[in-house]
């Protein structure tokens, strides 16, 4: 596969501002016409508004289990970032190509698309599927519709390669995440009469301390997975809003928190610990003063973790194709847990480094695109045998 072709495709993909808040349909149409030019069929799996879509395409025989090449088309915003050039105009300098999404993860999409002519060159015994999603960066939302459709299909793929940037190293696990928005409803009054009110900020603070205590317990004596940089489950509060003036007892406080768990811990149990504390300890106190007071939890986002056996076929195959014997786990979340949860063994392996993702002047080394191209050539050859 020619890396120049890959860079050319990447330039086109980066040119579409597919920040998650925008439609990705212009990019999808571009990919569709590229595939049309090669005679490859494709299918959209739209979001409920019809303004965003997953794309599914198959090269090779239908009705036979094959492999999925999975990546997201959306990118994180460039707002407030100090770019030295137009982030949606790919530029090449000293063996690197710069642009929003170059590493995360349009570089991988470009490698997959550049590999299609090679897939078509002679018949495949096992098909290769492209699965390009939307709204990954805002909680792995888009791909769920596509996976639901896969679950209903008569033949299940045998493996999935999620090309998040790992510098082409083999990743067999990532943490699960769940985030919640909490609204504490109190009762307002003049602060000189504070005991007659229910201070929503103070009750929120007690709940935030509870989350911190759970975090500290996990850090001190929780389960460990040494393949992670932070080898235990974590919990944290990220935003708090409440109160209008010092002389008013605040009647509302809203905060957001999350847990990121290793496979040994249960997110349900951890969230339960927080909600039980609210229900059994805090709310009875609040309601004694004002029966209408209370605490409401809303799920914000979440995704399952990935924890594949190093012995799984897809992991062995990825290692062989990448010329590696080692594997690791990553801190960030991916769509891999969702594919794996649907019974499709999944590995995370892709070009570029997560260190360059989400930042100003995001880039990918051309040599990384080349490595990924070789990997995909190997996979295509594997699918011929
Ligand atoms: Zn990504």
mmCIF file of C-alpha atoms and ligand atoms in Angstrom:
data_model
loop_
_atom_site.group_PDB
_atom_site.id
_atom_site.type_symbol
_atom_site.label_atom_id
_atom_site.label_comp_id
_atom_site.label_asym_id
_atom_site.label_seq_id
_atom_site.Cartn_x
_atom_site.Cartn_y
_atom_site.Cartn_z
ATOM 1 C CA UNK A 1 0.000 0.000 0.000
ATOM 2 C CA UNK A 2 1.313 3.457 -0.895
ATOM 3 C CA UNK A 3 1.630 5.804 2.055
ATOM 4 C CA UNK A 4 1.207 8.771 -0.337
ATOM 5 C CA UNK A 5 -2.303 7.547 -1.112
ATOM 6 C CA UNK A 6 -2.982 7.312 2.634
ATOM 7 C CA UNK A 7 -1.793 10.889 3.220
ATOM 8 C CA UNK A 8 -3.944 12.079 0.299
ATOM 9 C CA UNK A 9 -7.032 10.418 1.817
ATOM 10 C CA UNK A 10 -6.145 11.764 5.263
ATOM 11 C CA UNK A 11 -5.972 15.280 3.831
ATOM 12 C CA UNK A 12 -9.504 14.904 2.508
ATOM 13 C CA UNK A 13 -10.825 13.486 5.802
ATOM 14 C CA UNK A 14 -9.175 16.178 7.949
ATOM 15 C CA UNK A 15 -10.755 18.798 5.646
ATOM 16 C CA UNK A 16 -14.203 17.988 7.053
ATOM 17 C CA UNK A 17 -14.840 19.661 10.411
ATOM 18 C CA UNK A 18 -16.399 16.659 12.104
ATOM 19 C CA UNK A 19 -16.221 18.021 15.646
ATOM 20 C CA UNK A 20 -18.753 15.877 17.524
ATOM 21 C CA UNK A 21 -21.306 18.735 17.721
ATOM 22 C CA UNK A 22 -21.413 18.910 13.871
ATOM 23 C CA UNK A 23 -22.924 16.620 11.272
ATOM 24 C CA UNK A 24 -20.461 14.080 9.826
ATOM 25 C CA UNK A 25 -22.510 13.461 6.672
ATOM 26 C CA UNK A 26 -20.210 15.398 4.321
ATOM 27 C CA UNK A 27 -17.317 13.125 5.346
ATOM 28 C CA UNK A 28 -19.524 10.035 5.049
ATOM 29 C CA UNK A 29 -20.581 11.078 1.511
ATOM 30 C CA UNK A 30 -16.933 11.526 0.557
ATOM 31 C CA UNK A 31 -16.106 8.009 1.802
ATOM 32 C CA UNK A 32 -19.154 6.631 -0.011
ATOM 33 C CA UNK A 33 -18.055 8.083 -3.335
ATOM 34 C CA UNK A 34 -14.539 6.751 -2.767
ATOM 35 C CA UNK A 35 -16.015 3.272 -2.180
ATOM 36 C CA UNK A 36 -18.391 3.677 -5.154
ATOM 37 C CA UNK A 37 -15.348 4.360 -7.321
ATOM 38 C CA UNK A 38 -13.975 0.973 -6.239
ATOM 39 C CA UNK A 39 -17.314 -0.820 -6.596
ATOM 40 C CA UNK A 40 -17.647 -1.500 -2.857
ATOM 41 C CA UNK A 41 -21.167 -1.497 -1.381
ATOM 42 C CA UNK A 42 -21.921 0.439 1.806
ATOM 43 C CA UNK A 43 -24.699 1.216 4.214
ATOM 44 C CA UNK A 44 -25.520 4.087 6.557
ATOM 45 C CA UNK A 45 -26.757 3.588 10.118
ATOM 46 C CA UNK A 46 -28.175 7.017 10.933
ATOM 47 C CA UNK A 47 -28.711 8.698 14.277
ATOM 48 C CA UNK A 48 -32.321 9.526 15.273
ATOM 49 C CA UNK A 49 -32.023 13.093 13.891
ATOM 50 C CA UNK A 50 -30.688 11.948 10.525
ATOM 51 C CA UNK A 51 -27.789 14.430 10.731
ATOM 52 C CA UNK A 52 -25.079 11.926 11.653
ATOM 53 C CA UNK A 53 -24.308 8.450 10.465
ATOM 54 C CA UNK A 54 -22.207 5.370 10.944
ATOM 55 C CA UNK A 55 -20.921 3.797 7.768
ATOM 56 C CA UNK A 56 -20.696 0.049 7.241
ATOM 57 C CA UNK A 57 -19.003 -1.451 4.205
ATOM 58 C CA UNK A 58 -17.942 -4.979 3.342
ATOM 59 C CA UNK A 59 -15.226 -6.230 1.016
ATOM 60 C CA UNK A 60 -15.299 -9.954 0.355
ATOM 61 C CA UNK A 61 -17.885 -12.690 0.672
ATOM 62 C CA UNK A 62 -21.171 -12.059 2.482
ATOM 63 C CA UNK A 63 -22.476 -14.605 4.983
ATOM 64 C CA UNK A 64 -18.984 -15.572 6.150
ATOM 65 C CA UNK A 65 -17.477 -14.374 9.449
ATOM 66 C CA UNK A 66 -14.749 -11.773 8.933
ATOM 67 C CA UNK A 67 -12.965 -8.932 10.635
ATOM 68 C CA UNK A 68 -14.107 -5.393 11.428
ATOM 69 C CA UNK A 69 -11.861 -2.354 11.034
ATOM 70 C CA UNK A 70 -13.442 0.168 13.374
ATOM 71 C CA UNK A 71 -12.838 3.876 13.819
ATOM 72 C CA UNK A 72 -14.712 7.056 14.689
ATOM 73 C CA UNK A 73 -15.171 9.954 12.269
ATOM 74 C CA UNK A 74 -15.726 12.649 14.914
ATOM 75 C CA UNK A 75 -12.986 14.757 16.488
ATOM 76 C CA UNK A 76 -12.681 16.882 19.620
ATOM 77 C CA UNK A 77 -13.146 20.673 19.365
ATOM 78 C CA UNK A 78 -10.286 23.047 18.546
ATOM 79 C CA UNK A 79 -11.959 25.814 20.613
ATOM 80 C CA UNK A 80 -9.476 27.661 22.789
ATOM 81 C CA UNK A 81 -6.493 25.724 21.419
ATOM 82 C CA UNK A 82 -3.467 27.568 20.095
ATOM 83 C CA UNK A 83 -2.998 26.046 16.624
ATOM 84 C CA UNK A 84 -0.148 27.371 14.478
ATOM 85 C CA UNK A 85 -2.191 26.727 11.277
ATOM 86 C CA UNK A 86 -5.724 25.884 10.122
ATOM 87 C CA UNK A 87 -6.506 22.632 11.991
ATOM 88 C CA UNK A 88 -8.691 21.376 9.128
ATOM 89 C CA UNK A 89 -6.005 21.844 6.496
ATOM 90 C CA UNK A 90 -3.495 18.988 6.664
ATOM 91 C CA UNK A 91 0.105 20.122 6.424
ATOM 92 C CA UNK A 92 3.220 17.968 6.169
ATOM 93 C CA UNK A 93 6.497 18.870 7.817
ATOM 94 C CA UNK A 94 9.555 16.763 8.697
ATOM 95 C CA UNK A 95 7.850 13.421 8.299
ATOM 96 C CA UNK A 96 4.768 14.430 10.291
ATOM 97 C CA UNK A 97 1.310 15.416 9.075
ATOM 98 C CA UNK A 98 -0.555 17.946 11.203
ATOM 99 C CA UNK A 99 -4.305 18.447 11.492
ATOM 100 C CA UNK A 100 -7.234 17.858 13.842
ATOM 101 C CA UNK A 101 -7.910 14.130 13.943
ATOM 102 C CA UNK A 102 -4.612 13.157 12.269
ATOM 103 C CA UNK A 103 -3.829 10.864 15.235
ATOM 104 C CA UNK A 104 -7.303 10.433 16.745
ATOM 105 C CA UNK A 105 -8.279 8.852 14.492
ATOM 106 C CA UNK A 106 -8.629 9.860 10.882
ATOM 107 C CA UNK A 107 -5.100 8.546 10.259
ATOM 108 C CA UNK A 108 -6.408 5.026 10.866
ATOM 109 C CA UNK A 109 -9.504 5.623 8.735
ATOM 110 C CA UNK A 110 -7.230 6.798 5.905
ATOM 111 C CA UNK A 111 -5.061 3.648 6.250
ATOM 112 C CA UNK A 112 -8.191 1.439 6.083
ATOM 113 C CA UNK A 113 -9.538 3.245 3.015
ATOM 114 C CA UNK A 114 -6.163 3.134 1.294
ATOM 115 C CA UNK A 115 -6.114 -0.631 1.934
ATOM 116 C CA UNK A 116 -9.387 -1.258 0.050
ATOM 117 C CA UNK A 117 -7.845 -1.569 -3.456
ATOM 118 C CA UNK A 118 -5.487 -4.218 -2.024
ATOM 119 C CA UNK A 119 -8.470 -6.069 -0.527
ATOM 120 C CA UNK A 120 -10.072 -6.106 -3.983
ATOM 121 C CA UNK A 121 -6.943 -7.224 -5.828
ATOM 122 C CA UNK A 122 -7.773 -10.911 -5.469
ATOM 123 C CA UNK A 123 -10.667 -12.744 -3.786
ATOM 124 C CA UNK A 124 -10.894 -12.835 0.015
ATOM 125 C CA UNK A 125 -12.021 -15.998 1.782
ATOM 126 C CA UNK A 126 -13.048 -13.962 4.811
ATOM 127 C CA UNK A 127 -14.569 -10.494 4.474
ATOM 128 C CA UNK A 128 -13.197 -7.261 5.879
ATOM 129 C CA UNK A 129 -15.722 -4.722 7.132
ATOM 130 C CA UNK A 130 -15.274 -1.003 7.608
ATOM 131 C CA UNK A 131 -17.213 0.364 10.602
ATOM 132 C CA UNK A 132 -16.900 4.150 10.797
ATOM 133 C CA UNK A 133 -18.863 5.732 13.642
ATOM 134 C CA UNK A 134 -19.941 9.156 14.925
ATOM 135 C CA UNK A 135 -20.104 10.677 18.436
ATOM 136 C CA UNK A 136 -17.318 8.543 19.914
ATOM 137 C CA UNK A 137 -15.676 11.503 21.634
ATOM 138 C CA UNK A 138 -18.854 12.300 23.555
ATOM 139 C CA UNK A 139 -19.316 8.855 25.134
ATOM 140 C CA UNK A 140 -19.083 6.171 22.420
ATOM 141 C CA UNK A 141 -22.672 6.909 21.440
ATOM 142 C CA UNK A 142 -22.896 6.485 17.660
ATOM 143 C CA UNK A 143 -21.459 3.007 17.304
ATOM 144 C CA UNK A 144 -24.168 1.504 19.553
ATOM 145 C CA UNK A 145 -26.722 1.648 16.710
ATOM 146 C CA UNK A 146 -24.325 -0.165 14.416
ATOM 147 C CA UNK A 147 -23.541 -2.813 17.033
ATOM 148 C CA UNK A 148 -27.261 -3.365 17.678
ATOM 149 C CA UNK A 149 -27.648 -4.055 13.963
ATOM 150 C CA UNK A 150 -24.665 -6.443 14.001
ATOM 151 C CA UNK A 151 -26.216 -8.324 16.895
ATOM 152 C CA UNK A 152 -29.257 -9.080 14.705
ATOM 153 C CA UNK A 153 -27.177 -10.210 11.723
ATOM 154 C CA UNK A 154 -27.122 -13.969 11.000
ATOM 155 C CA UNK A 155 -23.309 -14.138 10.947
ATOM 156 C CA UNK A 156 -21.139 -12.635 13.653
ATOM 157 C CA UNK A 157 -17.682 -11.248 12.768
ATOM 158 C CA UNK A 158 -14.773 -13.192 14.301
ATOM 159 C CA UNK A 159 -12.800 -10.169 15.397
ATOM 160 C CA UNK A 160 -12.568 -6.401 15.480
ATOM 161 C CA UNK A 161 -9.606 -4.017 15.232
ATOM 162 C CA UNK A 162 -10.260 -0.630 16.821
ATOM 163 C CA UNK A 163 -7.595 1.710 15.470
ATOM 164 C CA UNK A 164 -7.228 4.211 18.303
ATOM 165 C CA UNK A 165 -3.670 5.540 18.438
ATOM 166 C CA UNK A 166 -1.470 2.964 20.220
ATOM 167 C CA UNK A 167 1.620 3.413 18.009
ATOM 168 C CA UNK A 168 0.654 0.010 16.613
ATOM 169 C CA UNK A 169 1.146 -1.751 19.917
ATOM 170 C CA UNK A 170 -1.372 -4.392 20.943
ATOM 171 C CA UNK A 171 -3.872 -3.232 23.563
ATOM 172 C CA UNK A 172 -6.027 -5.859 25.261
ATOM 173 C CA UNK A 173 -7.820 -3.717 27.815
ATOM 174 C CA UNK A 174 -9.155 -0.343 28.860
ATOM 175 C CA UNK A 175 -11.140 0.817 31.847
ATOM 176 C CA UNK A 176 -14.915 1.114 31.972
ATOM 177 C CA UNK A 177 -16.412 4.522 32.713
ATOM 178 C CA UNK A 178 -19.647 5.898 34.058
ATOM 179 C CA UNK A 179 -20.428 9.562 34.666
ATOM 180 C CA UNK A 180 -23.430 11.032 36.444
ATOM 181 C CA UNK A 181 -24.998 14.448 36.912
ATOM 182 C CA UNK A 182 -26.326 15.074 40.417
ATOM 183 C CA UNK A 183 -28.890 17.751 41.249
ATOM 184 C CA UNK A 184 -29.306 18.528 44.939
ATOM 185 C CA UNK A 185 -32.629 20.244 45.634
ATOM 186 C CA UNK A 186 -32.598 22.123 48.950
ATOM 187 C CA UNK A 187 -34.694 24.895 50.453
ATOM 188 C CA UNK A 188 -33.741 28.539 50.289
ATOM 189 C CA UNK A 189 -33.993 31.185 53.023
ATOM 190 C CA UNK A 190 -32.030 34.162 54.328
ATOM 191 C CA UNK A 191 -28.659 32.966 55.579
ATOM 192 C CA UNK A 192 -29.324 34.475 59.023
ATOM 193 C CA UNK A 193 -32.049 31.813 59.329
ATOM 194 C CA UNK A 194 -29.880 29.038 57.893
ATOM 195 C CA UNK A 195 -31.245 26.159 60.035
ATOM 196 C CA UNK A 196 -34.706 26.755 58.518
ATOM 197 C CA UNK A 197 -33.362 26.040 55.046
ATOM 198 C CA UNK A 198 -31.683 23.061 53.391
ATOM 199 C CA UNK A 199 -28.291 24.092 52.041
ATOM 200 C CA UNK A 200 -27.942 22.339 48.678
ATOM 201 C CA UNK A 201 -24.255 23.259 48.343
ATOM 202 C CA UNK A 202 -23.407 21.715 51.716
ATOM 203 C CA UNK A 203 -25.260 18.460 50.952
ATOM 204 C CA UNK A 204 -23.542 18.308 47.553
ATOM 205 C CA UNK A 205 -20.216 18.804 49.347
ATOM 206 C CA UNK A 206 -20.921 15.854 51.668
ATOM 207 C CA UNK A 207 -21.702 13.656 48.701
ATOM 208 C CA UNK A 208 -18.538 14.814 46.894
ATOM 209 C CA UNK A 209 -16.493 13.955 49.991
ATOM 210 C CA UNK A 210 -18.130 10.502 49.980
ATOM 211 C CA UNK A 211 -17.001 9.977 46.357
ATOM 212 C CA UNK A 212 -13.504 11.066 47.336
ATOM 213 C CA UNK A 213 -13.494 8.623 50.260
ATOM 214 C CA UNK A 214 -14.454 5.782 47.948
ATOM 215 C CA UNK A 215 -11.631 6.843 45.608
ATOM 216 C CA UNK A 216 -9.140 6.899 48.481
ATOM 217 C CA UNK A 217 -10.220 3.457 49.664
ATOM 218 C CA UNK A 218 -9.764 2.048 46.129
ATOM 219 C CA UNK A 219 -6.358 3.704 45.860
ATOM 220 C CA UNK A 220 -5.287 2.348 49.271
ATOM 221 C CA UNK A 221 -6.609 -1.189 49.236
ATOM 222 C CA UNK A 222 -8.690 -1.764 46.088
ATOM 223 C CA UNK A 223 -8.100 -4.377 43.390
ATOM 224 C CA UNK A 224 -5.026 -3.898 41.214
ATOM 225 C CA UNK A 225 -4.289 -4.402 37.525
ATOM 226 C CA UNK A 226 -0.571 -3.697 36.981
ATOM 227 C CA UNK A 227 -0.991 -3.323 33.204
ATOM 228 C CA UNK A 228 -2.547 0.124 33.807
ATOM 229 C CA UNK A 229 -0.505 3.241 34.625
ATOM 230 C CA UNK A 230 -3.053 3.978 37.352
ATOM 231 C CA UNK A 231 -3.517 0.359 38.426
ATOM 232 C CA UNK A 232 -6.794 0.782 40.335
ATOM 233 C CA UNK A 233 -10.328 2.120 39.870
ATOM 234 C CA UNK A 234 -10.703 5.870 40.350
ATOM 235 C CA UNK A 235 -13.557 8.245 41.178
ATOM 236 C CA UNK A 236 -13.608 12.020 40.853
ATOM 237 C CA UNK A 237 -15.875 15.084 40.751
ATOM 238 C CA UNK A 238 -15.252 17.363 37.776
ATOM 239 C CA UNK A 239 -17.718 20.277 37.965
ATOM 240 C CA UNK A 240 -19.831 21.969 40.665
ATOM 241 C CA UNK A 241 -22.340 24.808 40.329
ATOM 242 C CA UNK A 242 -24.411 26.201 43.172
ATOM 243 C CA UNK A 243 -25.409 29.283 45.081
ATOM 244 C CA UNK A 244 -26.070 32.873 44.059
ATOM 245 C CA UNK A 245 -25.053 35.035 47.058
ATOM 246 C CA UNK A 246 -23.451 34.504 50.427
ATOM 247 C CA UNK A 247 -26.515 35.704 52.352
ATOM 248 C CA UNK A 248 -28.855 33.235 50.635
ATOM 249 C CA UNK A 249 -29.066 29.551 51.617
ATOM 250 C CA UNK A 250 -28.747 27.892 48.188
ATOM 251 C CA UNK A 251 -31.667 25.725 47.082
ATOM 252 C CA UNK A 252 -29.851 24.018 44.215
ATOM 253 C CA UNK A 253 -26.425 22.572 43.499
ATOM 254 C CA UNK A 254 -25.441 20.546 40.449
ATOM 255 C CA UNK A 255 -22.263 18.521 40.134
ATOM 256 C CA UNK A 256 -20.849 15.828 37.869
ATOM 257 C CA UNK A 257 -18.743 12.868 38.874
ATOM 258 C CA UNK A 258 -17.349 9.718 37.294
ATOM 259 C CA UNK A 259 -15.839 6.358 38.082
ATOM 260 C CA UNK A 260 -13.302 4.632 35.831
ATOM 261 C CA UNK A 261 -12.996 0.999 36.787
ATOM 262 C CA UNK A 262 -10.700 -1.931 36.151
ATOM 263 C CA UNK A 263 -12.344 -5.263 35.320
ATOM 264 C CA UNK A 264 -12.218 -6.485 38.942
ATOM 265 C CA UNK A 265 -14.533 -3.719 40.181
ATOM 266 C CA UNK A 266 -18.214 -3.194 39.470
ATOM 267 C CA UNK A 267 -19.373 0.254 38.363
ATOM 268 C CA UNK A 268 -22.901 -0.632 39.487
ATOM 269 C CA UNK A 269 -21.686 -1.337 43.010
ATOM 270 C CA UNK A 270 -19.662 1.878 43.204
ATOM 271 C CA UNK A 271 -22.472 4.093 41.929
ATOM 272 C CA UNK A 272 -24.809 2.238 44.276
ATOM 273 C CA UNK A 273 -22.603 3.140 47.202
ATOM 274 C CA UNK A 274 -22.964 6.824 46.324
ATOM 275 C CA UNK A 275 -26.716 6.741 45.692
ATOM 276 C CA UNK A 276 -27.335 4.694 48.865
ATOM 277 C CA UNK A 277 -25.464 7.268 50.932
ATOM 278 C CA UNK A 278 -27.672 9.986 49.410
ATOM 279 C CA UNK A 279 -30.869 8.017 49.979
ATOM 280 C CA UNK A 280 -30.160 6.532 53.419
ATOM 281 C CA UNK A 281 -28.121 9.265 55.121
ATOM 282 C CA UNK A 282 -28.480 12.649 53.407
ATOM 283 C CA UNK A 283 -32.071 12.714 52.151
ATOM 284 C CA UNK A 284 -33.690 11.783 55.509
ATOM 285 C CA UNK A 285 -31.849 14.739 57.122
ATOM 286 C CA UNK A 286 -32.867 17.074 54.304
ATOM 287 C CA UNK A 287 -36.493 15.974 54.330
ATOM 288 C CA UNK A 288 -36.776 16.554 58.078
ATOM 289 C CA UNK A 289 -36.451 20.277 57.310
ATOM 290 C CA UNK A 290 -38.174 20.328 53.924
ATOM 291 C CA UNK A 291 -40.052 17.259 52.626
ATOM 292 C CA UNK A 292 -39.642 18.468 49.033
ATOM 293 C CA UNK A 293 -35.827 18.455 49.289
ATOM 294 C CA UNK A 294 -33.922 15.607 47.663
ATOM 295 C CA UNK A 295 -31.124 14.415 45.423
ATOM 296 C CA UNK A 296 -31.577 13.380 41.793
ATOM 297 C CA UNK A 297 -29.023 11.285 39.887
ATOM 298 C CA UNK A 298 -28.951 11.224 36.078
ATOM 299 C CA UNK A 299 -26.700 9.039 33.958
ATOM 300 C CA UNK A 300 -24.541 11.259 31.772
ATOM 301 C CA UNK A 301 -22.481 8.805 29.794
ATOM 302 C CA UNK A 302 -20.542 5.616 30.097
ATOM 303 C CA UNK A 303 -18.989 2.743 28.254
ATOM 304 C CA UNK A 304 -18.000 -0.779 29.191
ATOM 305 C CA UNK A 305 -14.384 -1.701 29.726
ATOM 306 C CA UNK A 306 -12.307 -4.011 27.576
ATOM 307 C CA UNK A 307 -10.545 -6.996 29.068
ATOM 308 C CA UNK A 308 -9.615 -9.570 26.430
ATOM 309 C CA UNK A 309 -7.578 -12.669 27.196
ATOM 310 C CA UNK A 310 -4.035 -12.444 25.831
ATOM 311 C CA UNK A 311 -4.724 -15.946 24.456
ATOM 312 C CA UNK A 312 -7.686 -14.821 22.316
ATOM 313 C CA UNK A 313 -7.275 -15.504 18.579
ATOM 314 C CA UNK A 314 -7.677 -11.851 17.653
ATOM 315 C CA UNK A 315 -4.868 -10.883 20.052
ATOM 316 C CA UNK A 316 -2.530 -13.564 18.711
ATOM 317 C CA UNK A 317 -3.322 -12.465 15.168
ATOM 318 C CA UNK A 318 -2.722 -8.778 15.990
ATOM 319 C CA UNK A 319 0.633 -9.660 17.586
ATOM 320 C CA UNK A 320 1.705 -11.742 14.621
ATOM 321 C CA UNK A 321 0.738 -9.036 12.109
ATOM 322 C CA UNK A 322 2.362 -6.280 14.190
ATOM 323 C CA UNK A 323 5.477 -8.379 14.832
ATOM 324 C CA UNK A 324 5.086 -8.135 18.602
ATOM 325 C CA UNK A 325 5.013 -10.438 21.558
ATOM 326 C CA UNK A 326 3.906 -7.917 24.148
ATOM 327 C CA UNK A 327 0.567 -6.341 25.042
ATOM 328 C CA UNK A 328 -0.711 -3.575 27.287
ATOM 329 C CA UNK A 329 -3.763 -1.725 28.575
ATOM 330 C CA UNK A 330 -4.648 1.944 28.110
ATOM 331 C CA UNK A 331 -6.190 4.578 30.344
ATOM 332 C CA UNK A 332 -8.540 6.053 27.767
ATOM 333 C CA UNK A 333 -11.870 4.570 26.716
ATOM 334 C CA UNK A 334 -12.695 3.275 23.244
ATOM 335 C CA UNK A 335 -15.510 1.597 21.341
ATOM 336 C CA UNK A 336 -13.696 -1.717 21.803
ATOM 337 C CA UNK A 337 -15.566 -2.595 25.011
ATOM 338 C CA UNK A 338 -18.877 -2.267 23.172
ATOM 339 C CA UNK A 339 -17.819 -4.531 20.292
ATOM 340 C CA UNK A 340 -16.338 -7.048 22.711
ATOM 341 C CA UNK A 341 -19.473 -6.892 24.870
ATOM 342 C CA UNK A 342 -21.486 -7.823 21.767
ATOM 343 C CA UNK A 343 -19.490 -11.046 21.515
ATOM 344 C CA UNK A 344 -16.954 -9.865 18.921
ATOM 345 C CA UNK A 345 -13.424 -10.335 20.316
ATOM 346 C CA UNK A 346 -11.712 -6.969 19.946
ATOM 347 C CA UNK A 347 -8.216 -5.541 20.072
ATOM 348 C CA UNK A 348 -7.154 -1.891 20.090
ATOM 349 C CA UNK A 349 -4.274 -1.210 17.720
ATOM 350 C CA UNK A 350 -3.743 1.857 15.584
ATOM 351 C CA UNK A 351 -1.194 4.335 14.247
ATOM 352 C CA UNK A 352 -0.033 7.477 16.044
ATOM 353 C CA UNK A 353 0.274 8.347 19.686
ATOM 354 C CA UNK A 354 -2.433 9.298 22.167
ATOM 355 C CA UNK A 355 0.053 11.931 23.421
ATOM 356 C CA UNK A 356 -0.679 13.949 20.285
ATOM 357 C CA UNK A 357 -4.454 13.454 20.396
ATOM 358 C CA UNK A 358 -6.852 16.203 21.499
ATOM 359 C CA UNK A 359 -4.078 18.847 21.489
ATOM 360 C CA UNK A 360 -3.196 21.910 19.406
ATOM 361 C CA UNK A 361 -1.039 20.983 16.391
ATOM 362 C CA UNK A 362 -2.136 17.345 16.612
ATOM 363 C CA UNK A 363 -0.021 15.235 14.276
ATOM 364 C CA UNK A 364 0.798 11.727 13.166
ATOM 365 C CA UNK A 365 4.154 10.495 11.906
ATOM 366 C CA UNK A 366 4.042 9.315 8.300
ATOM 367 C CA UNK A 367 6.073 6.302 9.464
ATOM 368 C CA UNK A 368 3.122 5.353 11.723
ATOM 369 C CA UNK A 369 0.759 5.407 8.728
ATOM 370 C CA UNK A 370 3.264 3.202 6.919
ATOM 371 C CA UNK A 371 3.411 0.721 9.820
ATOM 372 C CA UNK A 372 -0.378 0.555 9.912
ATOM 373 C CA UNK A 373 -0.485 0.048 6.134
ATOM 374 C CA UNK A 374 1.839 -2.962 6.462
ATOM 375 C CA UNK A 375 -0.294 -4.348 9.273
ATOM 376 C CA UNK A 376 -3.433 -4.075 7.136
ATOM 377 C CA UNK A 377 -1.656 -5.637 4.134
ATOM 378 C CA UNK A 378 -0.862 -8.566 6.427
ATOM 379 C CA UNK A 379 -4.471 -8.801 7.552
ATOM 380 C CA UNK A 380 -5.672 -8.786 3.943
ATOM 381 C CA UNK A 381 -3.237 -11.612 3.153
ATOM 382 C CA UNK A 382 -4.530 -13.517 6.222
ATOM 383 C CA UNK A 383 -8.091 -13.158 4.893
ATOM 384 C CA UNK A 384 -7.072 -14.745 1.575
ATOM 385 C CA UNK A 385 -5.948 -18.001 3.261
HETATM 386 ZN ZN1 LIG B 1 -10.348 8.365 19.418
#
